[in-house]
Coordinates of C-alpha atoms in Angstrom, one line a residue:
Chain A
M188 CA 0.0 0.0 0.0
V189 CA 2.9 2.3 0.7
V190 CA 4.1 1.8 -2.8
V191 CA 0.7 2.5 -4.3
N192 CA 0.4 5.6 -2.2
A193 CA 3.8 6.8 -3.4
L194 CA 2.8 6.0 -6.9
V195 CA -0.3 8.2 -6.6
Q196 CA 1.6 11.0 -4.9
G197 CA 4.3 10.8 -7.6
I198 CA 1.7 11.1 -10.4
L199 CA 0.3 14.2 -8.8
L200 CA 3.7 15.6 -8.3
G201 CA 4.2 15.2 -12.0
G202 CA 1.5 17.7 -12.6
L203 CA 3.6 20.3 -10.8
F204 CA 6.7 19.5 -12.8
A205 CA 4.8 19.6 -16.0
M206 CA 3.4 23.0 -15.0
A207 CA 7.0 24.2 -14.2
A208 CA 8.2 22.8 -17.6
L209 CA 5.5 24.5 -19.7
G210 CA 7.2 27.9 -19.7
L211 CA 10.6 26.4 -20.5
S212 CA 9.0 24.5 -23.4
I213 CA 7.4 27.6 -24.8
A214 CA 10.5 29.7 -24.6
F215 CA 12.6 27.0 -26.2
G216 CA 10.0 26.0 -28.8
V217 CA 9.3 29.5 -30.1
L218 CA 12.6 31.3 -29.5
R219 CA 15.1 28.4 -29.3
V220 CA 16.2 30.1 -26.1
V221 CA 16.9 27.9 -23.1
N222 CA 16.1 30.0 -20.1
L223 CA 18.5 29.0 -17.4
A224 CA 16.7 31.6 -15.2
H225 CA 13.4 29.8 -15.5
G226 CA 13.5 28.5 -12.0
E227 CA 14.4 31.9 -10.7
I228 CA 11.4 33.4 -12.4
M229 CA 9.3 30.8 -10.5
T230 CA 10.9 31.8 -7.3
V231 CA 10.3 35.5 -7.9
G232 CA 6.6 34.7 -8.5
A233 CA 6.4 32.8 -5.3
Y234 CA 8.2 35.6 -3.4
I235 CA 5.7 38.2 -4.7
A236 CA 2.9 36.0 -3.5
A237 CA 4.5 35.5 -0.1
I238 CA 5.2 39.2 0.3
G239 CA 1.7 40.1 -0.8
L240 CA 0.4 37.7 1.8
S241 CA 2.6 38.9 4.7
W242 CA 2.5 42.6 4.0
A243 CA -1.0 43.2 2.6
G244 CA -2.7 40.0 3.7
L245 CA -3.4 39.2 0.1
N246 CA -4.9 35.7 -0.5
V247 CA -2.6 33.5 -2.6
W248 CA -5.2 33.0 -5.3
V249 CA -5.8 36.8 -5.6
S250 CA -2.1 37.5 -5.7
M251 CA -1.9 35.2 -8.8
L252 CA -4.0 37.8 -10.6
I253 CA -1.2 40.3 -9.9
V254 CA 1.9 38.1 -10.1
V255 CA 1.2 36.5 -13.5
P256 CA 0.7 39.8 -15.4
V257 CA 3.6 41.5 -13.6
L258 CA 6.0 38.7 -14.5
G259 CA 4.5 38.5 -18.0
F260 CA 5.3 42.2 -18.4
V261 CA 8.8 41.6 -17.1
G262 CA 9.3 38.7 -19.5
Y263 CA 8.1 40.9 -22.4
W264 CA 10.7 43.5 -21.7
V265 CA 13.5 41.1 -20.8
Q266 CA 13.0 39.6 -24.3
R267 CA 12.8 43.0 -26.0
L268 CA 15.7 44.7 -24.2
L269 CA 18.1 41.8 -23.5
L270 CA 17.4 38.6 -25.2
Q271 CA 16.5 40.1 -28.6
R272 CA 19.9 41.7 -28.7
A273 CA 21.6 38.5 -27.5
L274 CA 19.9 36.5 -30.3
R275 CA 21.5 38.6 -32.9
I276 CA 25.0 38.2 -31.4
S277 CA 25.4 34.5 -31.3
E278 CA 23.8 31.2 -30.4
L279 CA 25.5 31.2 -27.0
A280 CA 24.7 34.8 -26.0
P281 CA 21.1 34.3 -24.9
L282 CA 22.2 31.3 -22.8
L283 CA 24.9 33.4 -21.1
V284 CA 22.4 36.3 -20.5
T285 CA 19.9 34.0 -18.8
F286 CA 22.7 32.4 -16.8
G287 CA 23.6 35.9 -15.6
I288 CA 20.0 36.4 -14.5
A289 CA 20.0 33.0 -12.8
I290 CA 23.0 34.1 -10.7
I291 CA 21.6 37.6 -9.9
I292 CA 18.1 36.7 -8.7
P293 CA 18.8 34.3 -5.8
N294 CA 21.6 36.5 -4.5
V295 CA 19.4 39.6 -4.5
L296 CA 16.6 37.6 -2.8
I297 CA 19.1 36.4 -0.1
E298 CA 20.3 40.0 0.5
L299 CA 16.8 41.4 0.7
F300 CA 14.9 38.6 2.5
T301 CA 17.7 36.5 4.0
T302 CA 17.8 32.7 3.4
N303 CA 14.7 32.1 5.6
K304 CA 11.7 30.5 4.1
Q305 CA 9.0 33.0 3.2
Q306 CA 5.7 31.5 4.3
I307 CA 2.9 31.0 1.8
A308 CA -0.1 29.9 3.9
T309 CA -3.0 28.3 2.1
G310 CA -5.4 28.1 5.0
G311 CA -4.8 24.4 5.6
L312 CA -5.2 23.5 1.9
A313 CA -1.7 22.1 1.6
V314 CA -2.4 19.5 4.3
R315 CA -6.0 18.6 3.5
S316 CA -6.4 15.3 1.8
I317 CA -9.1 12.8 0.6
Q318 CA -8.7 9.2 1.7
V319 CA -9.4 6.9 -1.3
V320 CA -8.7 3.6 0.4
E321 CA -6.9 2.6 3.5
G322 CA -3.3 3.9 3.2
V323 CA -3.8 5.8 0.0
S324 CA -4.9 9.4 0.2
I325 CA -4.9 12.2 -2.3
G326 CA -3.8 15.7 -1.2
V327 CA -6.3 18.3 -2.2
L328 CA -3.6 20.8 -3.3
P329 CA -1.7 18.3 -5.4
L330 CA -5.0 17.3 -7.0
I331 CA -5.8 20.9 -7.8
T332 CA -2.3 21.4 -9.1
M333 CA -2.7 18.4 -11.5
I334 CA -6.0 19.6 -12.7
V335 CA -4.7 23.1 -13.3
A336 CA -1.6 21.7 -15.0
V337 CA -3.8 19.7 -17.4
A338 CA -6.0 22.6 -18.1
L339 CA -3.1 24.9 -18.7
I340 CA -1.5 22.5 -21.2
A341 CA -4.8 22.1 -23.0
A342 CA -5.3 25.9 -23.0
T343 CA -1.7 26.4 -24.4
Q344 CA -2.4 23.8 -27.1
L345 CA -5.6 25.5 -28.0
F346 CA -3.9 28.9 -28.0
L347 CA -1.2 27.6 -30.3
A348 CA -3.6 25.8 -32.6
R349 CA -6.5 28.3 -32.8
T350 CA -5.4 31.8 -32.3
R351 CA -3.5 33.9 -34.9
T352 CA -0.7 34.7 -32.4
G353 CA -0.4 31.1 -31.5
R354 CA -0.2 30.1 -35.2
Y355 CA 2.5 32.7 -35.7
M356 CA 4.4 31.3 -32.8
R357 CA 4.3 27.8 -34.2
A358 CA 5.4 29.3 -37.6
A359 CA 8.3 31.1 -35.8
A360 CA 9.3 27.8 -34.3
D361 CA 9.4 26.2 -37.7
D362 CA 10.9 29.0 -39.8
S363 CA 11.2 32.4 -38.3
E364 CA 12.9 33.8 -41.4
T365 CA 10.0 33.1 -43.6
L366 CA 7.6 34.4 -41.0
R367 CA 9.5 37.7 -41.1
L368 CA 9.2 37.8 -44.8
M369 CA 5.4 37.5 -44.4
G370 CA 5.5 40.8 -42.5
V371 CA 5.0 39.5 -39.0
D372 CA 6.8 41.6 -36.3
H373 CA 8.9 38.8 -35.0
R374 CA 10.3 40.9 -32.1
R375 CA 6.9 41.5 -30.7
L376 CA 6.0 37.8 -31.2
Y377 CA 9.1 36.7 -29.4
A378 CA 8.4 39.1 -26.6
L379 CA 4.8 37.8 -26.3
A380 CA 6.1 34.2 -26.2
M381 CA 8.6 35.2 -23.4
A382 CA 5.8 37.0 -21.6
L383 CA 3.7 33.9 -21.7
A384 CA 6.7 31.8 -20.5
F385 CA 7.5 34.1 -17.6
G386 CA 3.8 34.4 -16.6
I387 CA 3.3 30.6 -16.6
A388 CA 6.6 30.2 -14.7
A389 CA 5.5 32.6 -12.0
F390 CA 2.1 30.8 -11.8
A391 CA 3.9 27.4 -11.4
G392 CA 6.2 29.0 -8.9
I393 CA 3.3 29.9 -6.7
F394 CA 2.0 26.4 -6.8
L395 CA 5.4 25.1 -5.9
G396 CA 5.5 27.6 -3.0
M397 CA 2.1 26.5 -1.8
R398 CA 3.2 22.8 -1.9
Q399 CA 6.3 23.5 0.2
G400 CA 4.5 26.0 2.5
G401 CA 6.8 28.7 1.4
V402 CA 9.7 29.7 -0.8
T403 CA 13.5 30.1 -0.3
P404 CA 16.0 31.7 -2.6
F405 CA 17.5 28.3 -3.4
D406 CA 14.3 26.8 -4.9
G407 CA 14.9 28.1 -8.3
H408 CA 18.0 26.1 -9.0
L409 CA 16.1 22.9 -8.2
A410 CA 13.0 23.9 -10.1
V411 CA 14.7 24.7 -13.4
L412 CA 16.4 21.3 -13.3
F413 CA 13.1 19.5 -12.6
A414 CA 11.4 21.4 -15.3
F415 CA 14.1 20.6 -17.8
E416 CA 14.2 16.9 -16.8
A417 CA 10.4 16.7 -17.4
V418 CA 10.8 18.2 -20.8
I419 CA 13.6 15.8 -21.8
I420 CA 12.1 12.7 -20.4
G421 CA 8.8 13.5 -22.1
G422 CA 10.5 14.3 -25.4
L423 CA 11.2 17.8 -26.9
G424 CA 8.3 19.4 -28.7
S425 CA 5.4 17.7 -27.1
L426 CA 3.5 19.4 -24.3
W427 CA 1.6 16.3 -23.3
G428 CA 4.9 14.4 -23.4
T429 CA 6.1 16.9 -20.9
L430 CA 3.2 16.0 -18.6
A431 CA 4.2 12.3 -19.0
G432 CA 7.8 13.2 -18.4
G433 CA 6.8 15.1 -15.2
I434 CA 4.9 12.1 -14.0
V435 CA 7.8 9.8 -14.6
L436 CA 10.1 12.1 -12.7
G437 CA 7.5 12.6 -9.9
V438 CA 6.9 8.8 -9.5
A439 CA 10.7 8.1 -9.5
Q440 CA 11.2 10.7 -6.8
T441 CA 8.3 9.5 -4.5
L442 CA 9.2 5.8 -4.9
A443 CA 12.8 6.5 -4.0
G444 CA 11.5 8.5 -1.0
V445 CA 9.9 5.3 0.2
V446 CA 13.3 3.6 0.4
S447 CA 15.1 6.5 2.0
P448 CA 14.3 10.2 2.5
E449 CA 17.7 11.2 1.1
L450 CA 17.2 9.4 -2.3
P451 CA 14.5 11.2 -4.2
L452 CA 16.6 13.9 -5.9
L453 CA 19.4 11.4 -6.8
V454 CA 17.1 8.8 -8.2
G455 CA 15.1 11.5 -10.1
N456 CA 18.4 12.6 -11.7
L457 CA 19.5 9.1 -12.5
V458 CA 16.2 8.3 -14.1
F459 CA 16.6 11.4 -16.2
L460 CA 20.2 10.4 -17.2
A461 CA 19.0 6.9 -18.1
V462 CA 16.3 8.2 -20.3
L463 CA 18.7 10.5 -21.9
M464 CA 21.1 7.7 -22.6
F465 CA 18.7 5.0 -23.8
R466 CA 15.7 7.0 -25.1
P467 CA 17.1 10.4 -26.1
A468 CA 14.0 11.3 -28.0
G469 CA 11.9 10.9 -24.9
I470 CA 9.3 8.4 -23.8
V471 CA 6.5 10.0 -25.9
R472 CA 6.7 10.2 -29.7
S473 CA 6.1 13.8 -30.5
K474 CA 3.5 14.8 -33.1
V475 CA 2.9 18.5 -32.4
V476 CA 5.9 20.7 -32.8
V477 CA 5.9 23.6 -30.4
Chain B
M266 CA 47.6 37.2 -58.0
S267 CA 48.8 35.7 -61.2
P268 CA 49.0 31.9 -61.6
E269 CA 52.8 31.8 -61.6
A270 CA 52.9 33.7 -58.4
A271 CA 50.5 31.2 -56.8
D272 CA 53.3 28.8 -55.8
A273 CA 55.4 31.7 -54.7
V274 CA 53.4 32.0 -51.4
R275 CA 53.7 30.1 -48.3
V276 CA 51.5 29.7 -45.3
D277 CA 53.1 31.1 -42.2
R278 CA 52.2 29.8 -38.8
Y279 CA 53.9 32.7 -37.1
R280 CA 56.9 30.5 -36.3
R281 CA 59.1 33.3 -35.2
R282 CA 56.5 34.7 -32.9
M283 CA 55.8 31.3 -31.5
T284 CA 59.5 30.9 -30.7
V285 CA 59.5 34.2 -28.8
T286 CA 56.3 33.2 -27.0
Q287 CA 57.9 29.9 -26.0
I288 CA 61.1 31.5 -24.7
V289 CA 59.3 34.3 -22.8
G290 CA 56.6 31.9 -21.5
A291 CA 59.3 29.4 -20.3
A292 CA 61.1 32.3 -18.6
I293 CA 58.0 33.5 -16.9
I294 CA 57.2 30.0 -15.6
V295 CA 60.7 29.5 -14.3
A296 CA 60.7 32.9 -12.7
L297 CA 57.3 32.1 -11.0
A298 CA 58.7 28.8 -9.9
F299 CA 61.6 30.5 -8.1
A300 CA 59.3 33.3 -6.7
P301 CA 58.8 31.5 -3.3
Y302 CA 62.5 31.9 -2.7
V303 CA 62.2 35.7 -3.1
F304 CA 58.8 36.6 -1.7
E305 CA 57.2 36.0 1.6
P306 CA 55.2 32.7 1.7
A307 CA 52.0 34.7 2.3
V308 CA 52.5 36.5 -1.0
T309 CA 53.1 33.5 -3.2
S310 CA 50.4 31.4 -1.6
S311 CA 47.9 34.1 -2.4
W312 CA 48.9 33.6 -6.1
I313 CA 47.7 30.0 -5.9
K314 CA 44.2 31.2 -6.3
L315 CA 45.1 33.2 -9.4
F316 CA 46.8 30.2 -10.9
Y317 CA 43.8 27.9 -10.5
L318 CA 41.4 30.7 -11.7
I319 CA 43.4 31.0 -14.9
T320 CA 43.3 27.3 -15.3
L321 CA 39.6 27.2 -14.8
A322 CA 39.0 30.1 -17.2
T323 CA 41.3 28.6 -19.8
V324 CA 39.6 25.2 -19.9
W325 CA 36.1 26.7 -19.8
N326 CA 37.1 28.8 -22.8
L327 CA 38.3 25.8 -24.6
L328 CA 34.9 24.3 -24.1
A329 CA 32.7 27.3 -24.9
G330 CA 34.9 29.5 -26.9
Y331 CA 36.5 26.9 -29.2
A332 CA 34.2 23.9 -29.2
G333 CA 30.9 25.8 -28.8
M334 CA 29.8 23.9 -25.7
V335 CA 28.5 26.1 -22.9
S336 CA 28.7 24.0 -19.8
V337 CA 27.4 25.2 -16.5
G338 CA 28.3 21.9 -14.9
Q339 CA 32.1 22.1 -14.7
Q340 CA 31.8 22.2 -10.9
A341 CA 31.2 18.4 -11.2
Y342 CA 34.9 18.0 -12.0
I343 CA 36.1 20.6 -9.5
G344 CA 34.3 18.7 -6.8
L345 CA 35.6 15.4 -8.1
G346 CA 39.1 16.8 -8.1
A347 CA 38.7 17.9 -4.5
Y348 CA 37.2 14.6 -3.4
G349 CA 39.7 12.6 -5.5
I350 CA 42.4 13.8 -3.1
F351 CA 40.6 12.2 -0.2
V352 CA 40.0 8.9 -2.1
F353 CA 43.7 8.4 -3.1
N354 CA 45.1 9.9 0.0
D355 CA 43.1 7.3 2.0
L356 CA 44.6 4.7 -0.2
G357 CA 48.1 5.8 0.9
L358 CA 49.2 8.3 -1.7
D359 CA 50.5 11.7 -0.6
P360 CA 48.1 14.5 -1.4
Y361 CA 50.0 15.8 -4.4
S362 CA 50.3 12.5 -6.2
S363 CA 46.6 12.0 -5.3
A364 CA 45.8 15.1 -7.3
L365 CA 47.5 13.8 -10.4
V366 CA 46.1 10.3 -10.1
A367 CA 42.6 11.8 -9.5
S368 CA 42.9 13.8 -12.7
V369 CA 43.4 10.6 -14.6
A370 CA 40.3 9.1 -13.0
I371 CA 38.4 12.3 -13.7
G372 CA 39.4 12.1 -17.4
I373 CA 37.9 8.7 -17.5
I374 CA 34.7 9.8 -15.8
A375 CA 34.4 12.8 -18.1
F376 CA 34.8 10.5 -21.1
A377 CA 32.0 8.3 -19.8
L378 CA 29.8 11.3 -19.0
S379 CA 30.3 12.8 -22.4
F380 CA 28.2 10.1 -23.9
V381 CA 25.3 11.3 -21.8
A382 CA 25.9 15.0 -22.1
F383 CA 26.4 14.8 -25.9
R384 CA 22.8 13.6 -26.3
L385 CA 21.9 17.3 -25.8
R386 CA 22.8 20.3 -27.7
G387 CA 23.1 24.1 -27.2
G388 CA 21.2 25.4 -24.3
Y389 CA 19.9 22.0 -23.3
F390 CA 23.5 20.8 -23.2
A391 CA 24.2 23.5 -20.7
I392 CA 21.4 22.6 -18.4
G393 CA 22.2 18.9 -18.8
T394 CA 25.7 19.4 -17.6
W395 CA 24.2 21.2 -14.6
V396 CA 22.0 18.1 -13.8
I397 CA 25.0 15.9 -14.2
A398 CA 26.9 18.0 -11.7
E399 CA 24.0 17.8 -9.2
A400 CA 23.9 14.0 -9.7
V401 CA 27.6 13.7 -9.1
R402 CA 27.3 15.7 -5.9
Q403 CA 24.4 13.7 -4.7
I404 CA 26.4 10.5 -5.3
V405 CA 29.5 11.8 -3.6
V406 CA 27.6 12.8 -0.4
R407 CA 26.3 9.2 -0.1
F408 CA 29.7 8.1 1.0
D409 CA 30.2 8.4 4.7
S410 CA 33.9 7.9 4.3
L411 CA 34.0 11.1 2.3
G412 CA 32.3 13.0 5.1
A413 CA 28.8 12.6 3.6
G414 CA 27.1 16.0 3.5
R415 CA 29.5 17.6 6.0
G416 CA 32.8 17.8 4.0
R417 CA 36.0 16.6 5.5
S418 CA 39.7 17.4 5.7
I419 CA 42.8 15.7 4.2
S420 CA 43.9 13.1 6.8
D421 CA 47.5 12.5 5.8
Y422 CA 49.1 15.8 5.0
T423 CA 52.5 17.5 5.6
S424 CA 52.2 19.2 9.0
D425 CA 54.6 22.0 8.1
P426 CA 52.5 24.9 6.7
V427 CA 55.4 26.4 4.8
M428 CA 56.2 23.2 2.9
R429 CA 52.5 22.7 2.3
N430 CA 52.1 26.1 0.8
L431 CA 55.2 25.7 -1.3
F432 CA 54.2 22.4 -2.8
T433 CA 50.7 23.5 -3.4
Y434 CA 52.1 26.6 -5.1
W435 CA 54.3 24.5 -7.4
L436 CA 51.5 22.1 -8.2
A437 CA 49.1 25.0 -9.1
L438 CA 51.8 26.6 -11.2
G439 CA 52.6 23.3 -12.9
I440 CA 48.9 22.7 -13.6
L441 CA 48.6 26.2 -15.0
A442 CA 51.6 25.9 -17.2
A443 CA 50.5 22.5 -18.5
T444 CA 47.0 23.8 -19.2
L445 CA 48.3 26.8 -21.2
I446 CA 50.9 24.8 -23.1
A447 CA 48.4 22.1 -23.9
T448 CA 45.9 24.7 -25.1
L449 CA 48.4 26.5 -27.2
F450 CA 49.6 23.3 -28.9
L451 CA 46.1 21.9 -29.3
L452 CA 44.9 25.0 -31.0
R453 CA 47.9 25.2 -33.3
S454 CA 47.4 21.6 -34.3
R455 CA 45.1 20.3 -36.9
M456 CA 42.5 19.7 -34.2
G457 CA 42.6 23.3 -33.3
I458 CA 41.5 24.3 -36.8
A459 CA 38.9 21.6 -36.7
L460 CA 37.6 23.0 -33.4
Q461 CA 37.3 26.5 -34.6
S462 CA 35.4 25.3 -37.7
I463 CA 33.0 23.3 -35.5
R464 CA 32.4 26.4 -33.4
D465 CA 31.7 28.5 -36.5
N466 CA 29.5 26.0 -38.3
E467 CA 29.1 22.5 -37.1
V468 CA 27.3 21.2 -40.2
A469 CA 29.9 22.6 -42.6
A470 CA 32.6 21.2 -40.4
R471 CA 31.1 17.7 -40.6
A472 CA 30.6 18.1 -44.3
L473 CA 34.4 18.7 -44.6
G474 CA 35.1 15.4 -43.0
I475 CA 35.9 16.6 -39.5
H476 CA 35.0 14.1 -36.7
V477 CA 32.8 16.5 -34.8
A478 CA 31.8 14.2 -32.0
R479 CA 35.3 12.9 -31.4
T480 CA 36.9 16.3 -31.5
K481 CA 34.3 17.7 -29.1
R482 CA 34.8 14.7 -26.8
I483 CA 38.5 15.2 -26.6
V484 CA 37.9 18.8 -25.5
F485 CA 35.3 17.8 -23.1
V486 CA 37.7 15.4 -21.4
I487 CA 40.5 17.9 -21.3
A488 CA 38.2 20.5 -19.8
G489 CA 37.1 18.0 -17.2
I490 CA 40.7 17.1 -16.3
G491 CA 41.6 20.8 -16.1
A492 CA 38.7 21.6 -13.8
G493 CA 39.5 18.5 -11.7
L494 CA 43.1 19.6 -11.2
A495 CA 41.9 23.1 -10.2
G496 CA 39.5 21.5 -7.8
S497 CA 42.4 19.5 -6.3
V498 CA 44.4 22.7 -5.8
I499 CA 41.4 24.3 -4.1
C500 CA 41.1 21.3 -1.8
L501 CA 44.8 21.3 -1.0
Q502 CA 44.9 25.0 -0.2
A503 CA 42.0 24.7 2.1
I504 CA 43.3 21.4 3.5
G505 CA 39.9 19.9 2.8
V506 CA 36.4 20.6 1.7
Q507 CA 34.2 22.7 3.9
S508 CA 30.9 21.5 2.5
P509 CA 30.1 19.5 -0.7
S510 CA 27.5 22.1 -1.7
Q511 CA 30.2 24.7 -1.8
I512 CA 32.8 22.7 -3.9
F513 CA 30.0 21.6 -6.2
S514 CA 28.5 25.1 -6.4
V515 CA 27.2 26.4 -9.6
S516 CA 28.9 29.7 -8.6
Y517 CA 32.1 28.2 -10.0
S518 CA 30.5 28.1 -13.4
A519 CA 29.4 31.7 -12.9
F520 CA 33.0 32.7 -12.2
M521 CA 34.3 30.9 -15.2
V522 CA 31.7 32.5 -17.5
F523 CA 32.5 35.9 -16.1
M524 CA 36.3 35.5 -16.5
V525 CA 36.0 34.3 -20.0
L526 CA 33.5 36.8 -21.2
I527 CA 35.2 39.8 -19.7
G528 CA 38.6 38.8 -21.0
G529 CA 37.4 37.7 -24.4
I530 CA 35.8 34.4 -25.4
G531 CA 37.6 32.4 -28.1
T532 CA 41.1 33.7 -27.4
I533 CA 43.8 32.2 -25.3
E534 CA 44.8 35.5 -23.8
G535 CA 41.3 36.6 -22.9
P536 CA 40.7 34.1 -20.1
I537 CA 44.0 35.0 -18.5
I538 CA 43.1 38.7 -18.5
G539 CA 39.6 37.8 -17.2
A540 CA 41.0 35.7 -14.4
V541 CA 43.4 38.5 -13.3
I542 CA 40.5 41.0 -13.3
Y543 CA 38.3 38.6 -11.4
Y544 CA 41.2 37.9 -8.9
V545 CA 41.7 41.6 -8.3
M546 CA 37.9 42.2 -7.9
D547 CA 37.7 39.4 -5.5
L548 CA 40.5 40.8 -3.4
Y549 CA 38.7 44.1 -3.0
F550 CA 35.0 43.5 -3.3
S551 CA 34.4 40.0 -1.9
Q552 CA 33.5 41.5 1.5
M553 CA 30.4 43.0 -0.3
G554 CA 28.9 39.6 0.3
L555 CA 26.4 38.4 -2.2
W556 CA 25.9 41.8 -3.9
Y557 CA 29.3 40.9 -5.4
L558 CA 27.8 38.0 -7.2
V559 CA 25.0 40.2 -8.4
V560 CA 27.5 42.6 -9.8
L561 CA 29.4 39.8 -11.5
G562 CA 26.1 38.5 -13.1
A563 CA 25.1 41.9 -14.3
L564 CA 28.6 42.6 -15.7
A565 CA 28.5 39.2 -17.5
I566 CA 25.2 40.2 -19.1
A567 CA 26.4 43.6 -20.0
V568 CA 29.6 42.3 -21.6
T569 CA 27.7 39.6 -23.5
L570 CA 25.3 42.2 -25.0
F571 CA 27.5 45.2 -25.5
F572 CA 31.1 44.1 -25.6
P573 CA 30.8 40.5 -26.9
R574 CA 34.5 40.2 -27.9
G575 CA 35.7 41.1 -24.4
I576 CA 38.8 43.0 -23.5
W577 CA 41.4 41.0 -25.4
G578 CA 39.1 40.4 -28.4
A579 CA 38.6 44.2 -28.8
L580 CA 42.3 44.9 -28.3
S581 CA 43.5 42.2 -30.7
A582 CA 41.0 43.2 -33.4
R583 CA 42.1 46.8 -33.1
Y584 CA 45.9 46.4 -32.8
N585 CA 46.3 43.0 -34.4
L586 CA 47.8 41.5 -31.3
A587 CA 48.5 37.9 -30.6
V588 CA 50.6 36.8 -27.6
F589 CA 49.8 33.2 -28.4
P590 CA 50.0 32.8 -32.2
I591 CA 47.6 30.2 -33.4
G592 CA 46.5 31.7 -36.7
H593 CA 47.7 31.3 -40.2
R594 CA 48.8 33.9 -42.7
V595 CA 49.8 33.7 -46.3
V596 CA 53.1 35.3 -47.1
A597 CA 54.3 35.9 -50.6
V598 CA 58.0 34.9 -51.0
A599 CA 58.4 36.0 -54.7
P600 CA 60.1 39.3 -55.2
G601 CA 57.7 42.0 -56.4
A602 CA 54.9 40.5 -54.4
G603 CA 57.0 41.1 -51.4
V604 CA 55.5 44.5 -50.5
R605 CA 52.0 43.2 -50.5
G606 CA 53.2 40.0 -49.0
E607 CA 54.5 41.8 -45.9
R608 CA 51.0 42.6 -45.1
R609 CA 48.6 39.9 -44.2
M610 CA 47.0 38.9 -47.4
A611 CA 44.7 36.2 -46.0
M612 CA 42.9 37.3 -43.0
A613 CA 40.5 34.4 -43.2
A614 CA 42.3 32.5 -40.5
G615 CA 42.6 35.6 -38.4
T616 CA 45.3 36.3 -35.9
G617 CA 43.6 36.4 -32.6
K618 CA 41.5 33.3 -33.3

């Protein structure tokens, strides 16, 4: 029963990883930029929510309405002012810029808020659970996270398939040169994609913070690695594959946690490396290219 | 150029300049080796840090600047180099031999890991190396004999601090010299040209018959060994490892990126300049605490965006400088073409690159 329970928790944890990975996938898919600061954007989102809660007593769900547009706005201008320039310089430049951001953010957060955990209270939601059978219970928050993750992926798919901007983004992923020839302002399009990526990252960051009951400056480093692992395990270019990848990673971690509390991260990383070695295209065959 | 003049040119590899570089370089290394007899031990032991910083910057530049592989996971090898000292020291070797034996082991590990890392490309390669570094750290801390998560100190070590500093100094200097010599000769070799063509256009390089994966793998292994040796020096100087999360910290990658970018990526001279700048900044500003890292990150971004060639890149482009000559030039040897031949007629190979 312990194993079954761990399996269920792992699947639900996968929802969080998939949510975290979504922004990374969008940025890479549309712009071919791997955002090494992705995890830090998640952390910043969680910090704003935590501060909103402690200073203004803002409910976490309400603060999402502020955090997501704010980080989306930041993402838009980071793209326009920094990354757009970097893209013109070389292939490596955007990577180095995002790495610079990834170094700056946690250190600023430590200097401003110390290394202490900033609480994100959810009014008991994080500990509430539904007992399915004896020994297996489903946490309410992980369940909500999973549902939101699925909805978010579906919405992103719809956005990319049905809206004009979404179609342009897919076109940019395939052939941005030609798109430019068609008269589409690729800079604005790229910035919108980055805004979307940052917004979703911040959103996922708040969910991560709620799960952990708070956020520390060090969470970003871990989060970006989890997100990346979910993307690679699932297979590049498939959003539903990323969900599958997140679930594999989540299950690997929770099952390892049954054996020893020190093992989850190591086993998660080893599973990732094994997939990379033996199934480099990921566990899901990709059909939709994002 | 007329057809009959075509065979009246020769490709010059800057042989004379290379000879000068070798003589001056050897003189500097010998002088530095004798420095501990002249200066106070405190002075020379503070140079150890500069030596390993230059080593780190040089090998990272080899990876990113010449082979086009941005790794943010070189701390894996730094940590392994530090922990390798414990492993071989416990087996009965003295700490200095341990460093050298560990570097061989690290070369083998880097070779094995390259098969995983090379599944990924570009940005995902960078983040993949980061995951590998995390996994390596998580495996290392599983060993209680290595101090688990607490770090440990070298058990069998010379008790005399003067001798300790002296030997660490010479080891660090030797590693630095070996790294620079290896880099210079590697880049002057056929493989150096292959590397630069891979960096500039991997597809075209492959089409020209260059073994892209093999060439990259060799560089990856060399970079791992270099970082491992630097890690050994760090461990020897601190007589141990304070905590695994420190020696395996991603900050080391940030320092390497910073040094190489500031100095000039894709040049041999650049990382040396960058390391000196970082070393001086570190002396004066490290008491700023973490804001110092913030400034480094911001500077790295600014240099990437507005000064992508770095200090040496800009200088060498402007004044046509090359301390370490690795380029080619075509020189006319026929009389009459001599005036033009004196100038560089084929800039394709460049001088700084």
